[in-house]
CSV table of C-alpha atoms and ligand atoms in Angstrom, one decimal:
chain,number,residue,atom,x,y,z
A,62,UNK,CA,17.4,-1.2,0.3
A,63,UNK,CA,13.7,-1.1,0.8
A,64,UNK,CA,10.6,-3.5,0.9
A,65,UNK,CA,8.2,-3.8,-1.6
A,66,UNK,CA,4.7,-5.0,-1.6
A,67,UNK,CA,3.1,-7.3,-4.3
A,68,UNK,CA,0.2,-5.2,-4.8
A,69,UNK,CA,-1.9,-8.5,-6.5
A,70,UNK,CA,-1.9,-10.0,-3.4
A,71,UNK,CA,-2.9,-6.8,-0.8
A,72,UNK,CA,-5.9,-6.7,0.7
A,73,UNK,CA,-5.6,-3.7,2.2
A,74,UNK,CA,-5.7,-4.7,6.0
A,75,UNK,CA,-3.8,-1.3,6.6
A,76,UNK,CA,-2.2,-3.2,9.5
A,77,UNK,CA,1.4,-2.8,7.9
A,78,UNK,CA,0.3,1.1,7.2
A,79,UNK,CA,-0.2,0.7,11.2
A,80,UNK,CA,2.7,-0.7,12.3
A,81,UNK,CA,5.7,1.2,10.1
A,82,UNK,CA,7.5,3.2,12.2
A,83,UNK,CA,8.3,5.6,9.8
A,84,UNK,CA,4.5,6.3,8.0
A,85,UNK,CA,5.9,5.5,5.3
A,86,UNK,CA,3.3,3.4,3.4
A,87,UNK,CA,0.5,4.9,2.0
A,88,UNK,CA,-2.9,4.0,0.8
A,89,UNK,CA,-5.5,7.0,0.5
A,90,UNK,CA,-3.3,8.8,-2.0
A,91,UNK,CA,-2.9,6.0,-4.4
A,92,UNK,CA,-5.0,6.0,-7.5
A,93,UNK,CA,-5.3,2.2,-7.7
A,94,UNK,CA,-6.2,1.6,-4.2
A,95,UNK,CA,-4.0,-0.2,-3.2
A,96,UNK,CA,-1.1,-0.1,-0.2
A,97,UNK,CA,2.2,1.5,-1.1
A,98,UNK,CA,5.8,1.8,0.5
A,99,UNK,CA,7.4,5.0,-0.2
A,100,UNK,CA,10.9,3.5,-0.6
A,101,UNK,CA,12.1,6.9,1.1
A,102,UNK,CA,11.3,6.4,4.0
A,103,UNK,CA,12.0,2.8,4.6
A,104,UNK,CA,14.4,1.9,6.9
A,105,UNK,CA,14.3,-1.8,6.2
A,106,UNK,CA,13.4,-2.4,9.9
A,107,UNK,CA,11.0,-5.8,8.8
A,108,UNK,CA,8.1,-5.0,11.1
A,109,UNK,CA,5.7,-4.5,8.0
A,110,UNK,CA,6.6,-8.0,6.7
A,111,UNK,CA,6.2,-9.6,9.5
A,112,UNK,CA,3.1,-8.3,10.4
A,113,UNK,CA,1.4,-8.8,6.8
A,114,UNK,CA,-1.0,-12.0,6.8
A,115,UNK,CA,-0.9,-12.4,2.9
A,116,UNK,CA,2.6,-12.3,3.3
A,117,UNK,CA,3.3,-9.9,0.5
A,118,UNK,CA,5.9,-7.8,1.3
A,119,UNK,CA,9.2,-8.9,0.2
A,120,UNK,CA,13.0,-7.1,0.8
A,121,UNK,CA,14.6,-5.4,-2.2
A,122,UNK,CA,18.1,-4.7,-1.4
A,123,UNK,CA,18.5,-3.1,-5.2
A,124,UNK,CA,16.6,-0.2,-4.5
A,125,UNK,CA,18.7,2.2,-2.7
A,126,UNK,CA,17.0,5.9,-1.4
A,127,UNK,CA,18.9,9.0,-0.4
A,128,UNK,CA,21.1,8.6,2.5
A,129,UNK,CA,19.8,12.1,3.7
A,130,UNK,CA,15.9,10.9,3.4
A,131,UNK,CA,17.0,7.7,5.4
A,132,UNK,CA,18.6,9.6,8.3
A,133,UNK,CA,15.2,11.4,8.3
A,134,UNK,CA,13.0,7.9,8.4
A,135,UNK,CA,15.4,7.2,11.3
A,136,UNK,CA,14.4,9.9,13.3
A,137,UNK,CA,10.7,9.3,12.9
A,138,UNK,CA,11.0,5.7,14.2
A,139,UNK,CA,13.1,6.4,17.3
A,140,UNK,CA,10.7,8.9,18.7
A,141,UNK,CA,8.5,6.2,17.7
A,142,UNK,CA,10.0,3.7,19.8
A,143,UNK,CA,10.3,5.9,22.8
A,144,UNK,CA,6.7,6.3,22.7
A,145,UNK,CA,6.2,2.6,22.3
A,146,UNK,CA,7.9,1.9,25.5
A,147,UNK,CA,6.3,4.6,27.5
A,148,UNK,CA,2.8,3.4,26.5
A,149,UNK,CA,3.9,-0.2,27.0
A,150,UNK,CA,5.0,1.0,30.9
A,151,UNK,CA,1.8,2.9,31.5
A,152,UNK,CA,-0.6,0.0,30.0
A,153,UNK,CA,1.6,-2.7,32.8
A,154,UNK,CA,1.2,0.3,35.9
A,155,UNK,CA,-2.2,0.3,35.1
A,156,UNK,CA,-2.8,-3.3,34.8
A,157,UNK,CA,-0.7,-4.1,38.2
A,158,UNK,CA,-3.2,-1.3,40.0
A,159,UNK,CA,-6.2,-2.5,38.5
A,160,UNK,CA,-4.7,-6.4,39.7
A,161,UNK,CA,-3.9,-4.7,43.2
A,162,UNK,CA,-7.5,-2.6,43.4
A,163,UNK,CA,-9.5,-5.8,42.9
A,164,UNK,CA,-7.2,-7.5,45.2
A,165,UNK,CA,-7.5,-5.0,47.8
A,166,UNK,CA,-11.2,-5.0,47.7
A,167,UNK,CA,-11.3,-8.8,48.1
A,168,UNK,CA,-8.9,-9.0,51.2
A,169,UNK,CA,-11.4,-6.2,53.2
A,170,UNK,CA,-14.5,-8.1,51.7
A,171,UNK,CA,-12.8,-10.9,53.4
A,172,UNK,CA,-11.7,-9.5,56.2
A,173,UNK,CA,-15.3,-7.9,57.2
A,174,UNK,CA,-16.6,-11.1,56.6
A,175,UNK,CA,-14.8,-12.7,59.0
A,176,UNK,CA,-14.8,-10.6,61.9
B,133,UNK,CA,-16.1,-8.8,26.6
B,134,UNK,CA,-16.3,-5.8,24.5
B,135,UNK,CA,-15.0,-8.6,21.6
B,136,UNK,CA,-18.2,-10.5,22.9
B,137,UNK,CA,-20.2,-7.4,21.9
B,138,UNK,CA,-18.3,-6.6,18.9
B,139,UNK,CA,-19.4,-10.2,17.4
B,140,UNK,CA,-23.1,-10.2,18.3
B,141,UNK,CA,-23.3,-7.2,16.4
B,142,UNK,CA,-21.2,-8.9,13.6
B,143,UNK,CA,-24.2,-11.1,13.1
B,144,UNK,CA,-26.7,-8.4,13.4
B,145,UNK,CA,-24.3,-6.4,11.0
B,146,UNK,CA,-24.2,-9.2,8.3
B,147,UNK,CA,-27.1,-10.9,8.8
B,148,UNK,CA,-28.7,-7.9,7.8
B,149,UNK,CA,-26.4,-7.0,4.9
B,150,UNK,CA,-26.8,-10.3,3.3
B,151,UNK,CA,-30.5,-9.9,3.4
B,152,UNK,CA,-30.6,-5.7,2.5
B,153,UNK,CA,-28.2,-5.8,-0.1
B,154,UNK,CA,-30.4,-8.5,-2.1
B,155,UNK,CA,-32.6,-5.6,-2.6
B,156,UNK,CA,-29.6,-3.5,-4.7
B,157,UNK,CA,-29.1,-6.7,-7.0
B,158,UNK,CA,-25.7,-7.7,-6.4
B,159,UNK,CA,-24.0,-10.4,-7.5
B,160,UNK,CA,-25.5,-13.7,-6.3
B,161,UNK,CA,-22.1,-15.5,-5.3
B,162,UNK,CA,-21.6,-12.2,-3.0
B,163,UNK,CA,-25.1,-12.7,-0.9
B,164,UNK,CA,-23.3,-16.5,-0.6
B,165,UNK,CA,-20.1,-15.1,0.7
B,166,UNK,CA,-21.4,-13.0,3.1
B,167,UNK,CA,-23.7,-15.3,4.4
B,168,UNK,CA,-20.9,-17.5,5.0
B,169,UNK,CA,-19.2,-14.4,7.2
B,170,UNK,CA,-22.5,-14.5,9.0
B,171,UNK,CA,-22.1,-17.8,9.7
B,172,UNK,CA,-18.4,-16.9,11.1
B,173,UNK,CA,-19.6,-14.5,13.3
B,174,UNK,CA,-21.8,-16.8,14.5
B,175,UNK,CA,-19.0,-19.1,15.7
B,176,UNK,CA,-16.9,-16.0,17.2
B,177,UNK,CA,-19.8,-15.1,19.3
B,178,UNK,CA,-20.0,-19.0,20.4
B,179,UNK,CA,-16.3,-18.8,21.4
B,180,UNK,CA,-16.0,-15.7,23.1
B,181,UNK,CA,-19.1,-16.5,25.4
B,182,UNK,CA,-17.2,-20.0,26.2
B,183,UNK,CA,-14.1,-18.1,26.4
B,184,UNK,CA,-15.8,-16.1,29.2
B,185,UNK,CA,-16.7,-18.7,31.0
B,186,UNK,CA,-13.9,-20.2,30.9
B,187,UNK,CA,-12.6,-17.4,32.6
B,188,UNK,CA,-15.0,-17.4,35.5
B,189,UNK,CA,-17.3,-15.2,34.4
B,190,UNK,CA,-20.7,-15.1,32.1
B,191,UNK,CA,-22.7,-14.0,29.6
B,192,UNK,CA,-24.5,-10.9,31.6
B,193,UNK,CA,-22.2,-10.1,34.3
B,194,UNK,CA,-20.5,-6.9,32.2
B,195,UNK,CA,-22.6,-4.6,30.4
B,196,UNK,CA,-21.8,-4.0,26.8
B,197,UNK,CA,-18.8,-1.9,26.4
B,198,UNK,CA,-18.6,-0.9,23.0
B,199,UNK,CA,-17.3,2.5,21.9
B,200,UNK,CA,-18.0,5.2,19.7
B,201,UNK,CA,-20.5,7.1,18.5
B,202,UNK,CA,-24.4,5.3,18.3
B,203,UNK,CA,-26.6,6.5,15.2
B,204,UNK,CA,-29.9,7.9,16.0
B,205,UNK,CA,-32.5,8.9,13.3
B,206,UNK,CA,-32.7,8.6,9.3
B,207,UNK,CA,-29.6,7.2,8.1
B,208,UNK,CA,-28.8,8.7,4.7
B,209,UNK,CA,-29.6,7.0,1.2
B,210,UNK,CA,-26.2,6.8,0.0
B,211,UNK,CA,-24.8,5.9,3.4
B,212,UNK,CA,-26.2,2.5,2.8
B,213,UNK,CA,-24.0,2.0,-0.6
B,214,UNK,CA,-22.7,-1.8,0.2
B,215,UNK,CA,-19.2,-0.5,-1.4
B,216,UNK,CA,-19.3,2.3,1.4
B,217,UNK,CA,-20.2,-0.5,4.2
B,218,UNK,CA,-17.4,-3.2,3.0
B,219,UNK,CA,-15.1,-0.2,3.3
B,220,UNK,CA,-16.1,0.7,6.8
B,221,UNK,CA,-16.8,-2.7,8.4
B,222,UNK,CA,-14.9,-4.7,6.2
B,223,UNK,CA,-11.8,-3.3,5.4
B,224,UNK,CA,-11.1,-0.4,7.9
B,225,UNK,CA,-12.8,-1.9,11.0
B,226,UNK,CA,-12.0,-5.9,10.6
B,227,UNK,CA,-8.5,-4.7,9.3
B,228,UNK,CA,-7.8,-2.8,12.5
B,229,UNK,CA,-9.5,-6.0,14.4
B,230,UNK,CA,-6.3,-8.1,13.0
B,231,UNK,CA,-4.0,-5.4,15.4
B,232,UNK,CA,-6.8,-6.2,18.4
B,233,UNK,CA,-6.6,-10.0,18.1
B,234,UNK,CA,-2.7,-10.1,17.8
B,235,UNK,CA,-2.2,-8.5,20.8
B,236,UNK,CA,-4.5,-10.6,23.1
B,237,UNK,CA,-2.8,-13.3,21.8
B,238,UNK,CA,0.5,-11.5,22.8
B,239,UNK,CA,-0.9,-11.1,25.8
B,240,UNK,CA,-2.1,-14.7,26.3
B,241,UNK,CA,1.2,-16.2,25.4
B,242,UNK,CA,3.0,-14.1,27.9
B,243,UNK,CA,0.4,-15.3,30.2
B,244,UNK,CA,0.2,-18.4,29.7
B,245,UNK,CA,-3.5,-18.9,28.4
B,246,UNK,CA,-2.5,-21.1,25.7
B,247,UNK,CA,-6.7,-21.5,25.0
B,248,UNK,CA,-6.8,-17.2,24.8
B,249,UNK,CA,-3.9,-17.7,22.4
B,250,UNK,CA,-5.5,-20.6,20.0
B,251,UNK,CA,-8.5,-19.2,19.7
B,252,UNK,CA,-7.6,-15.7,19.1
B,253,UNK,CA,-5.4,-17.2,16.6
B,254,UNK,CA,-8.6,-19.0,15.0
B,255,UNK,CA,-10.3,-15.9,14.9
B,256,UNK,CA,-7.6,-14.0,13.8
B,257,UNK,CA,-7.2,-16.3,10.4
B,258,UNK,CA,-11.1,-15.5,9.9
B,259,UNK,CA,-10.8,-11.8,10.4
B,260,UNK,CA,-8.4,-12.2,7.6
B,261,UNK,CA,-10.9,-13.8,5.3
B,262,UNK,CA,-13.4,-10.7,5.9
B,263,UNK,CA,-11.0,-8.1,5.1
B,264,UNK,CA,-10.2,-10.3,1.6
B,265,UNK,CA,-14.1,-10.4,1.4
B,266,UNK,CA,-14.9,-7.1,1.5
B,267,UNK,CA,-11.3,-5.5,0.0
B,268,UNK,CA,-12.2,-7.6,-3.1
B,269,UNK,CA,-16.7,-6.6,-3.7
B,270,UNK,CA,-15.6,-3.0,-3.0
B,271,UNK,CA,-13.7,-3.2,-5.8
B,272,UNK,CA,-16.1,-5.3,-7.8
B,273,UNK,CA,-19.2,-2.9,-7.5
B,274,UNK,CA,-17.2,-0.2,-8.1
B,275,UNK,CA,-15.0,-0.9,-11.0
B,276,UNK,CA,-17.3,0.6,-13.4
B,277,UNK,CA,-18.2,3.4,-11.1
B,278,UNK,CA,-14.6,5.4,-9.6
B,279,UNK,CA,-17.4,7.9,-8.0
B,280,UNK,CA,-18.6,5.3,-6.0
B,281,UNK,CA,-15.0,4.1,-5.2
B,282,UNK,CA,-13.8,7.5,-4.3
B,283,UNK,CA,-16.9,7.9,-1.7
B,284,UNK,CA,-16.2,5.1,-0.5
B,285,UNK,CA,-12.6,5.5,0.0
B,286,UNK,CA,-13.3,8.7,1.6
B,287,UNK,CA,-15.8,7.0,3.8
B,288,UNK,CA,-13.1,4.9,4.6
B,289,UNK,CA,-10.7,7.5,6.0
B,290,UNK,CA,-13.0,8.8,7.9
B,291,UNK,CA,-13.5,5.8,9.6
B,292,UNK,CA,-10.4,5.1,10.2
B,293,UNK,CA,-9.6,8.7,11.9
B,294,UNK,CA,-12.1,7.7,14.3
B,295,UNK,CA,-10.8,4.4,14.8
B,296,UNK,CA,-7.2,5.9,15.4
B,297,UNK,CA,-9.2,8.2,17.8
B,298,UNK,CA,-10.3,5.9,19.6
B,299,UNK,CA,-7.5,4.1,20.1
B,300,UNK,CA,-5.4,7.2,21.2
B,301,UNK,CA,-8.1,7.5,23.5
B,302,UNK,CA,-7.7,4.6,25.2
B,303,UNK,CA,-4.1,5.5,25.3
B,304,UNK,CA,-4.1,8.8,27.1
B,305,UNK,CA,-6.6,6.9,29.7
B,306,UNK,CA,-3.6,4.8,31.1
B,307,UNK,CA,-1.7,7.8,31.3
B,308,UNK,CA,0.5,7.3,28.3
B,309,UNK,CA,0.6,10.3,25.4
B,310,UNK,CA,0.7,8.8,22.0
B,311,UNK,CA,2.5,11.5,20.2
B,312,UNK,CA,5.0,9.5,19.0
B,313,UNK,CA,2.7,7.3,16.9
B,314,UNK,CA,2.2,7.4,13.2
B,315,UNK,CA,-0.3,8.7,11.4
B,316,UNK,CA,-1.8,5.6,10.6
B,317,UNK,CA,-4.1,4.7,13.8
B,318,UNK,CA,-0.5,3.1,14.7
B,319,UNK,CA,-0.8,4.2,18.5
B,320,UNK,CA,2.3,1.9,20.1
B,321,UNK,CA,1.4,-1.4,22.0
C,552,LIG,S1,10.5,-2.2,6.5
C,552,LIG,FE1,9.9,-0.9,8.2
C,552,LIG,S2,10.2,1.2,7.5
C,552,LIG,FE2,10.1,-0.1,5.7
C,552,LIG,S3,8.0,0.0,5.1
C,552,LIG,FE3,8.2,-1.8,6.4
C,552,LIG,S4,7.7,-1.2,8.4
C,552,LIG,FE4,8.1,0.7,7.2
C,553,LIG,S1,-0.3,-5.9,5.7
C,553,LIG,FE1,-0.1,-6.9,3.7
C,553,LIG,S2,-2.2,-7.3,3.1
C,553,LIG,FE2,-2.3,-5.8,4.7
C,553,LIG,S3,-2.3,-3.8,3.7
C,553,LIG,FE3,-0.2,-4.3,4.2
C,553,LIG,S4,0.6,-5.3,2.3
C,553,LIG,FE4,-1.6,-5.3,2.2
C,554,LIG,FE1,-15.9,-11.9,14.2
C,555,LIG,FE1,-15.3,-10.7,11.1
């Protein structure tokens, strides 16, 4: 099983090339210019599809890559996800303190006033 | 606001290009399309200034906080290919935009600002039109010339590096590594 894009119809947005978690599609390396899926390394996890605004990426359950190359791609996108939700926490702790900085500094401007 | 920023220089950009690339006799019906992404930038830069004020604030209050590296001096002939500047601004940097505007709209969802959202949304479908623009007179003005397509998919990578750069940037400044993400500019978010 892997996922296929209709190359006629890329525009090469590279925002599926951004948002596989397993690097497998390419684009640089391609003589036709033109964004690839290395079947490899494709877990059939959907984000590329849904992602895609021409909406040309379709599932092909006939094409089958090596087990071994798959456990591979597996690896690559759960130290992917890890890293997602760690940036994810540190982009809200540093939102909530910014929130809580401004905050602070309109409570003393406030409070100065007042007195 | 740095979106603000990013659009009046999209008219600058284009408005420019529409007029400079006249010089290098392209195709007629590309001076009209990119005169029409003028025109779109036009309207982004219109929307994110009522956008701002829509969120209490105005045109003036931030400075301009775009990043990366300004260009001093002589820019070099061949630096000014069009193919080379659809395949920098077009493709690599309005592509990348598409990840930008899908996650304030995230954002605005979560949050409730279902005018954030829409508009974003608008823009978004625009953004996708310029990619389509420029992905398709790269490959026009180069089809007869894979030189000039190879320099400017090379200019192309190298733009994106920076762009990736940027972005991991951004990521280690709230404290987060990005090690984990692809090699693709694909920092998580
Ligand atoms: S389905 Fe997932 S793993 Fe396969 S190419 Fe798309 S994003 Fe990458
Ligand atoms: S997201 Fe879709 S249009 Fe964009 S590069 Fe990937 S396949 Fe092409
Ligand atoms: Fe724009
Ligand atoms: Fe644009």
């Amino acid at each position: 099983m892997a996922y296929v894009i209709d190359q006629d119809r890329c525009i090469n947005c590279w925002w599926c090339r951004r948002a596989c978690p397993t690097d497998t599609i390419h684009y640089f390396d391609q003589p036709n210019r033109k964004h690839w899926i290395d079947p490899e390394g494709c877990i059939d996890c959907d984000i590329c599809a849904q992602v895609c605004p021409m909406d040309c990426i379709d599932h092909h359950p006939e094409i089958t890559p090596p087990p071994e190359k798959l456990e591979a791609a597996k690896a690559r996108a759960r130290a992917w996800a890890g890293d997602r939700r760690r940036l994810k926490l540190a982009v809200r702790g540093y939102a909530e303190a910014q929130v809580l900085r401004i905050a602070g500094n309109g409570k003393r401007e406030n409070g100065n006033g007042a007195d | 606001m740095s979106i603000l920023s990013a659009e009046f220089r999209g008219i600058d950009f284009f408005g420019r290009f529409t007029v400079e690339t006249q010089e290098q006799y392209v195709p007629w019906h590309m001076t009209l399309g990119f005169a029409r992404q003028t025109f779109d930038e036009s309207r982004h830069t219109l929307l994110n200034m009522k956008l701002l004020e829509h969120l209490g604030s105005h045109l003036g209050e931030y400075p301009d906080i775009i990043l990366g590296p300004q260009r001093g001096g002589e820019i070099p002939e061949e630096e000014l290919d069009p193919a080379i500047l659809l395949a920098r601004i077009n493709v690599a940097l309005e592509g990348f935009a598409l990840t930008t505007f899908e996650e304030i709209r995230a954002l605005a969802r979560d949050l409730g600002e279902e005018l954030i959202e829409h508009c974003h949304d608008y823009n978004m479908a625009d953004e996708v039109t310029h990619v389509a623009l420029g992905d398709y007179w790269l490959e026009r003005l180069s089809q007869e010339q894979p030189w000039r397509k190879d320099r400017a998919r090379a200019a192309q990578e190298e733009f994106e590096k920076m762009l990736s750069m940027v972005r991991e940037m951004a990521a280690n400044f709230v404290g987060a590594t990005a090690g984990g993400s692809n090699q693709n500019g694909g920092t998580p978010g």
